[in-house]
CSV table of C-alpha atoms in Angstrom, one decimal:
chain,number,residue,atom,x,y,z
A,13,MET,CA,0.1,-0.1,0.0
A,14,ILE,CA,1.5,3.1,-1.2
A,15,ILE,CA,-0.6,6.4,-0.3
A,16,LYS,CA,-0.6,8.6,-3.4
A,17,GLU,CA,-0.7,12.3,-3.2
A,18,LYS,CA,-4.1,13.5,-2.8
A,19,PHE,CA,-6.3,16.1,-0.8
A,20,TYR,CA,-8.1,15.1,2.4
A,21,PRO,CA,-11.4,16.6,3.6
A,22,TYR,CA,-9.6,17.4,6.9
A,23,PRO,CA,-6.1,18.4,7.9
A,24,VAL,CA,-3.3,15.5,7.4
A,25,LEU,CA,0.3,15.9,8.3
A,26,THR,CA,1.9,14.7,5.0
A,27,TYR,CA,5.3,15.1,3.1
A,28,PHE,CA,3.3,16.4,0.1
A,29,SER,CA,1.0,19.0,1.5
A,30,ASN,CA,1.0,22.0,3.8
A,31,ASP,CA,-2.3,21.2,5.7
A,32,ILE,CA,-0.2,20.8,8.9
A,33,ILE,CA,3.0,22.1,10.0
A,34,GLY,CA,5.5,19.4,11.4
A,35,GLU,CA,7.4,16.5,10.4
A,36,PHE,CA,6.8,12.9,9.9
A,37,SER,CA,9.7,11.0,8.5
A,38,ILE,CA,12.0,7.9,8.6
A,39,GLU,CA,15.5,8.1,10.0
A,40,ASP,CA,18.2,5.6,9.8
A,41,ILE,CA,16.1,2.9,8.0
A,42,ASN,CA,17.9,-0.3,7.6
A,43,VAL,CA,17.0,-3.4,5.8
A,44,PHE,CA,19.0,-6.7,5.6
A,45,ILE,CA,18.6,-10.3,5.3
A,46,ASN,CA,19.8,-12.3,8.4
A,47,THR,CA,22.8,-14.7,8.3
A,48,ASP,CA,21.0,-18.0,7.5
A,49,LYS,CA,19.0,-16.0,4.8
A,50,SER,CA,15.7,-17.0,6.5
A,51,LYS,CA,14.2,-13.6,7.2
A,52,TYR,CA,14.5,-9.8,6.1
A,53,VAL,CA,14.8,-7.6,9.1
A,54,ILE,CA,13.7,-3.9,8.9
A,55,SER,CA,14.6,-1.5,11.5
A,56,GLY,CA,14.8,2.3,11.9
A,57,ILE,CA,13.5,5.3,13.6
A,58,VAL,CA,10.1,7.3,12.9
A,59,ARG,CA,10.6,11.1,13.6
A,60,LEU,CA,7.2,12.7,14.5
A,61,LEU,CA,7.0,16.5,15.2
A,62,ASN,CA,3.5,17.8,15.9
A,63,PRO,CA,2.0,18.6,19.4
A,64,THR,CA,-1.6,17.6,18.6
A,65,ILE,CA,-0.8,14.2,17.0
A,66,GLU,CA,1.9,13.5,19.7
A,67,GLU,CA,-0.7,14.3,22.6
A,68,LEU,CA,-3.3,12.1,20.7
A,69,ILE,CA,-0.7,9.1,20.7
A,70,ASP,CA,0.2,9.7,24.4
A,71,SER,CA,-3.4,9.4,25.2
A,72,ASN,CA,-3.7,6.1,23.2
A,73,SER,CA,-6.1,7.7,20.8
A,74,VAL,CA,-3.8,7.4,17.7
A,75,GLU,CA,-1.1,4.9,16.8
A,76,ILE,CA,1.7,4.7,14.3
A,77,ILE,CA,1.9,1.6,12.0
A,78,SER,CA,4.0,0.3,9.2
A,79,HIS,CA,2.3,-1.3,6.3
A,80,VAL,CA,4.4,-3.7,4.3
A,81,GLU,CA,3.4,-4.9,1.0
A,82,CYS,CA,5.0,-7.0,-1.8
A,83,ARG,CA,3.0,-6.9,-5.2
A,84,LYS,CA,4.7,-9.9,-6.7
A,85,THR,CA,4.0,-12.3,-3.8
A,86,ARG,CA,0.9,-10.5,-2.5
A,87,TYR,CA,2.3,-10.5,0.9
A,88,ARG,CA,0.5,-7.6,3.1
A,89,GLN,CA,1.1,-7.0,6.7
A,90,THR,CA,0.9,-4.2,9.1
A,91,PHE,CA,3.2,-3.8,12.1
A,92,LYS,CA,2.9,-1.4,15.1
A,93,ILE,CA,5.7,0.8,15.7
A,94,CYS,CA,7.2,0.2,19.1
A,95,ASN,CA,7.4,3.0,21.6
A,96,ASN,CA,5.9,5.1,18.6
A,97,SER,CA,9.3,5.7,17.1
A,98,ALA,CA,11.3,2.4,16.6
A,99,ILE,CA,10.6,0.2,13.5
A,100,ASN,CA,11.3,-3.3,14.1
A,101,CYS,CA,10.1,-5.8,11.6
A,102,GLU,CA,11.0,-9.2,10.8
A,103,ILE,CA,9.4,-11.1,7.6
A,104,SER,CA,10.2,-14.6,6.3
A,105,SER,CA,12.3,-14.4,3.2
A,106,ASN,CA,9.8,-16.9,1.6
A,107,PHE,CA,7.1,-14.1,1.7
A,108,LEU,CA,9.1,-11.5,-0.3
A,109,GLU,CA,10.3,-11.1,-3.9
A,110,GLY,CA,11.2,-8.1,-6.0
A,111,ASN,CA,10.0,-4.5,-5.0
A,112,VAL,CA,8.8,-4.2,-1.4
A,113,ASP,CA,7.0,-1.1,-0.3
A,114,ILE,CA,6.8,0.2,3.3
A,115,GLN,CA,4.2,2.9,4.1
A,116,ILE,CA,4.1,4.3,7.5
A,117,ILE,CA,1.1,6.2,8.8
A,118,ALA,CA,-0.6,7.6,11.9
A,119,VAL,CA,-4.1,6.2,12.3
A,120,SER,CA,-7.0,7.0,15.1
A,121,LYS,CA,-7.5,4.0,17.4
A,122,LYS,CA,-10.7,5.8,18.7
A,123,ARG,CA,-13.4,7.9,17.5
A,124,ILE,CA,-12.3,11.6,17.9
A,125,GLU,CA,-15.3,14.0,18.1
A,126,ASN,CA,-13.8,17.3,17.4
A,127,TYR,CA,-10.5,17.1,16.0
A,128,LYS,CA,-8.4,20.2,15.6
A,129,ASN,CA,-4.7,20.3,14.9
A,130,SER,CA,-2.8,23.5,16.5
A,131,GLU,CA,-0.4,23.5,13.5
A,132,CYS,CA,-2.9,23.4,10.7
A,133,HIS,CA,-3.3,25.7,7.9
A,134,PRO,CA,-5.2,28.9,8.2
A,135,ASP,CA,-8.0,27.2,5.7
A,136,PHE,CA,-8.7,24.8,8.7
A,137,LYS,CA,-8.0,27.1,11.7
A,138,GLU,CA,-11.8,27.7,12.7
A,139,LEU,CA,-12.8,24.2,11.7
A,140,THR,CA,-13.2,20.9,13.7
A,141,PHE,CA,-13.6,17.4,12.3
A,142,PRO,CA,-15.1,14.0,13.4
A,143,ILE,CA,-12.2,11.3,13.0
A,144,GLU,CA,-13.6,7.8,12.9
A,145,VAL,CA,-11.5,4.8,14.0
A,146,GLY,CA,-9.0,3.8,11.6
A,147,GLN,CA,-8.6,7.3,9.6
A,148,ILE,CA,-5.2,8.7,8.8
A,149,LEU,CA,-3.8,11.5,10.5
A,150,ALA,CA,-0.3,11.5,9.3
A,151,VAL,CA,1.4,10.0,6.3
A,152,CYS,CA,5.2,9.3,5.9
A,153,LYS,CA,7.1,9.5,2.6
A,154,PRO,CA,7.2,5.7,1.3
A,155,TYR,CA,10.2,3.6,1.2
A,156,LYS,CA,11.2,0.7,-1.1
A,157,PHE,CA,13.6,-2.2,-1.1
A,158,TYR,CA,14.3,-5.2,-3.2
A,159,ALA,CA,14.2,-8.7,-1.9
A,160,GLN,CA,15.9,-11.4,-3.8
A,161,ARG,CA,14.0,-14.7,-3.8
A,162,GLU,CA,17.4,-16.5,-4.2
A,163,PRO,CA,19.4,-14.6,-1.6
A,164,SER,CA,22.0,-17.4,-1.6
A,165,LYS,CA,22.7,-16.9,-5.3
A,166,VAL,CA,25.1,-13.9,-4.5
A,167,LYS,CA,27.9,-15.7,-2.9
A,168,ASP,CA,30.3,-15.1,-0.1
A,169,LEU,CA,33.1,-13.7,-2.4
A,170,PRO,CA,32.5,-10.0,-1.5
A,171,SER,CA,33.8,-10.8,1.9
A,172,ILE,CA,37.3,-10.7,0.6
A,173,PHE,CA,36.6,-7.0,-0.1
A,174,SER,CA,37.0,-4.1,2.3
A,175,ILE,CA,35.7,-0.6,1.4
A,176,ILE,CA,37.3,2.3,3.1
A,177,LYS,CA,37.8,6.2,2.8
A,178,ASN,CA,40.8,7.1,0.8
A,179,VAL,CA,42.6,9.5,3.0
A,180,ASN,CA,45.8,9.6,1.1
A,181,ASP,CA,44.7,10.7,-2.5
A,182,VAL,CA,41.6,13.1,-2.4
A,183,THR,CA,41.8,13.3,-6.2
A,184,LYS,CA,40.6,9.7,-7.0
A,185,SER,CA,36.8,8.9,-6.9
A,186,VAL,CA,37.8,5.1,-6.5
A,187,ASP,CA,41.1,3.2,-6.1
A,188,TYR,CA,42.1,0.0,-4.7
A,189,LYS,CA,45.0,-1.8,-3.2
A,190,LEU,CA,45.9,-5.5,-2.0
A,191,ASN,CA,47.2,-7.0,1.2
A,192,ASN,CA,47.5,-10.8,2.2
A,193,GLU,CA,43.8,-10.9,3.4
A,194,ARG,CA,41.8,-8.6,1.4
A,195,ILE,CA,41.3,-6.7,-1.9
A,196,ILE,CA,40.7,-2.9,-0.5
A,197,VAL,CA,38.4,-0.7,-2.3
A,198,MET,CA,39.2,3.0,-1.5
A,199,LEU,CA,36.6,5.8,-2.1
A,200,SER,CA,36.8,9.5,-2.0
A,201,LYS,CA,35.5,11.2,1.2
A,202,GLU,CA,32.2,12.2,-0.7
A,203,ASN,CA,31.7,8.8,-2.4
A,204,TYR,CA,32.4,6.9,1.0
A,205,PHE,CA,29.9,9.0,2.8
A,206,ARG,CA,27.4,8.3,0.1
A,207,TYR,CA,28.0,4.5,0.1
A,208,LYS,CA,27.7,4.4,4.0
A,209,THR,CA,24.3,6.0,3.5
A,210,VAL,CA,22.9,3.3,1.1
A,211,MET,CA,25.2,0.4,2.0
A,212,ASN,CA,22.6,-1.7,4.1
A,213,ASN,CA,19.7,-1.0,1.7
A,214,SER,CA,19.2,-4.1,0.2
A,215,TYR,CA,17.7,-2.5,-3.0
A,216,ALA,CA,21.1,-0.9,-3.7
A,217,GLN,CA,23.4,-3.8,-2.8
A,218,ALA,CA,23.4,-5.3,-6.3
A,219,LEU,CA,23.9,-2.0,-8.0
A,220,LEU,CA,26.8,-1.1,-5.4
A,221,SER,CA,28.6,-4.5,-6.4
A,222,SER,CA,28.2,-3.8,-10.0
A,223,MET,CA,29.8,-0.2,-9.7
A,224,MET,CA,32.6,-1.0,-7.3
A,225,LEU,CA,33.4,-4.8,-6.6
A,226,VAL,CA,33.2,-6.1,-10.3
A,227,PRO,CA,35.3,-3.6,-12.1
A,228,VAL,CA,38.1,-3.8,-9.5
A,229,LEU,CA,37.9,-7.5,-9.5
A,230,ALA,CA,38.1,-7.5,-13.1
A,231,ILE,CA,41.3,-5.4,-13.2
A,232,ILE,CA,42.9,-7.9,-10.7
A,233,LEU,CA,41.8,-10.8,-12.7
A,234,GLN,CA,43.3,-9.5,-16.0
A,235,SER,CA,46.4,-8.8,-14.4
A,236,PHE,CA,46.7,-12.5,-14.2
A,237,SER,CA,47.5,-12.5,-17.8
A,238,ASN,CA,50.7,-10.7,-17.2
A,239,GLU,CA,53.9,-12.7,-16.6
A,240,ASN,CA,54.0,-13.8,-12.7
A,241,GLY,CA,50.9,-12.1,-12.5
A,242,ILE,CA,49.3,-15.1,-10.5
A,243,ALA,CA,52.5,-16.1,-9.0
A,244,GLU,CA,53.2,-12.9,-7.0
A,245,HIS,CA,49.8,-13.3,-5.1
A,246,GLU,CA,50.3,-17.1,-4.5
A,247,GLY,CA,49.4,-17.7,-0.6
A,248,THR,CA,47.2,-14.7,-0.3
A,249,GLU,CA,43.6,-15.5,1.2
A,250,TRP,CA,41.9,-13.4,-1.3
A,251,LEU,CA,43.4,-15.4,-4.1
A,252,ASP,CA,42.4,-18.7,-2.4
A,253,SER,CA,38.9,-17.6,-2.3
A,254,ILE,CA,38.7,-16.7,-5.9
A,255,ARG,CA,40.0,-20.1,-6.7
A,256,LYS,CA,37.5,-21.8,-4.4
A,257,ARG,CA,34.7,-19.6,-6.0
A,258,ILE,CA,35.9,-20.4,-9.6
A,259,ASN,CA,35.4,-24.2,-8.7
A,260,GLU,CA,32.0,-23.4,-7.4
A,261,CYS,CA,31.0,-22.0,-10.6
A,262,ASN,CA,32.2,-25.0,-12.5
A,263,LEU,CA,35.0,-23.2,-14.1
A,264,VAL,CA,38.5,-24.4,-14.4
A,265,PHE,CA,41.1,-21.8,-13.2
A,266,ASP,CA,43.9,-22.8,-15.4
A,267,ASP,CA,41.7,-22.7,-18.6
A,268,ILE,CA,40.5,-19.1,-18.2
A,269,ASP,CA,41.6,-16.6,-20.6
A,270,TRP,CA,42.2,-13.7,-18.3
A,271,GLU,CA,42.9,-11.2,-21.0
A,272,GLN,CA,39.7,-11.5,-22.7
A,273,ASP,CA,37.2,-12.9,-20.0
A,274,SER,CA,38.0,-11.0,-17.0
A,275,LEU,CA,35.1,-8.7,-17.0
A,276,ALA,CA,32.5,-11.6,-17.4
A,277,ILE,CA,34.3,-13.8,-15.0
A,278,ALA,CA,34.4,-11.2,-12.3
A,279,ASN,CA,30.6,-10.5,-12.7
A,280,GLU,CA,29.9,-14.2,-12.3
A,281,LEU,CA,32.3,-14.8,-9.4
A,282,ILE,CA,30.3,-12.1,-7.3
A,283,GLY,CA,26.9,-13.6,-8.1
A,284,ASP,CA,26.0,-11.6,-11.3
A,285,PRO,CA,24.9,-8.5,-9.7
A,286,LEU,CA,24.7,-6.8,-13.1
A,287,SER,CA,21.5,-9.0,-13.9
A,288,TYR,CA,20.1,-8.3,-10.6
A,289,GLY,CA,20.7,-4.6,-10.8
A,290,LEU,CA,18.9,-4.4,-14.1
A,291,LYS,CA,16.1,-6.5,-12.9
A,292,MET,CA,15.6,-4.0,-10.0
A,293,LEU,CA,15.4,-1.0,-12.1
A,294,GLU,CA,13.1,-2.8,-14.4
A,295,GLU,CA,10.7,-3.7,-11.8
A,296,GLY,CA,11.3,-0.2,-10.2
A,297,GLY,CA,9.1,1.2,-13.0
A,298,ASP,CA,6.2,-0.9,-12.3
């Protein structure tokens, strides 16, 4: 359920109108799949700033709820926002696939005889309204994430990467270096901040892998075509992980043409995030 922008016959606190002065928004939302891939966990904080609605919540006349809907699987469920501010939802991964919409609203639990909001637009200043049970008093901007039906398809190879802020060269948007354990992707200060903002958003993870991990891995794999290109990295943990992942993909390490096929191999080893990312963008237009 996504509430579209519309006019209400009474003042409603929304992100798309000036009926009421105040704020109703989601802060620090985080969506991730747990370790055993059995459930998605949604957490975050709802920020509500409006004295009248806050008083109604305190008096148990209004509550904040989160409505989660997956159009592809027809999953629909509402969750009460704990302590009127903390989002904490757990949903079986079997119920979700593709785009998942989260709509947070404040609704009446009791009939309110003469509703009047102290921060309403002048057009409503002299008016009062009867509010029935279940009517909406505040609408938060909706949030969307993408759920993979086969979350195990994206393998554990990304664990050999570390993504850090580049403090030595501020001129480069992205760079990388190698140590014994990991492939270290270094982002500029601005890009690292943007990455931290969206890194836990499941909708963005495949796109981030396509933009950062695949190109860096492709460069490293292509270097294997050089003389001693493989030998100089023998014994490193990340090379051992790549060999193992190549076997899992039913490929033969020694038969790969590193000069020609490095980009395609890099994308396959990480779990084909390109195809997932394109699918997300396609379904995002539904």
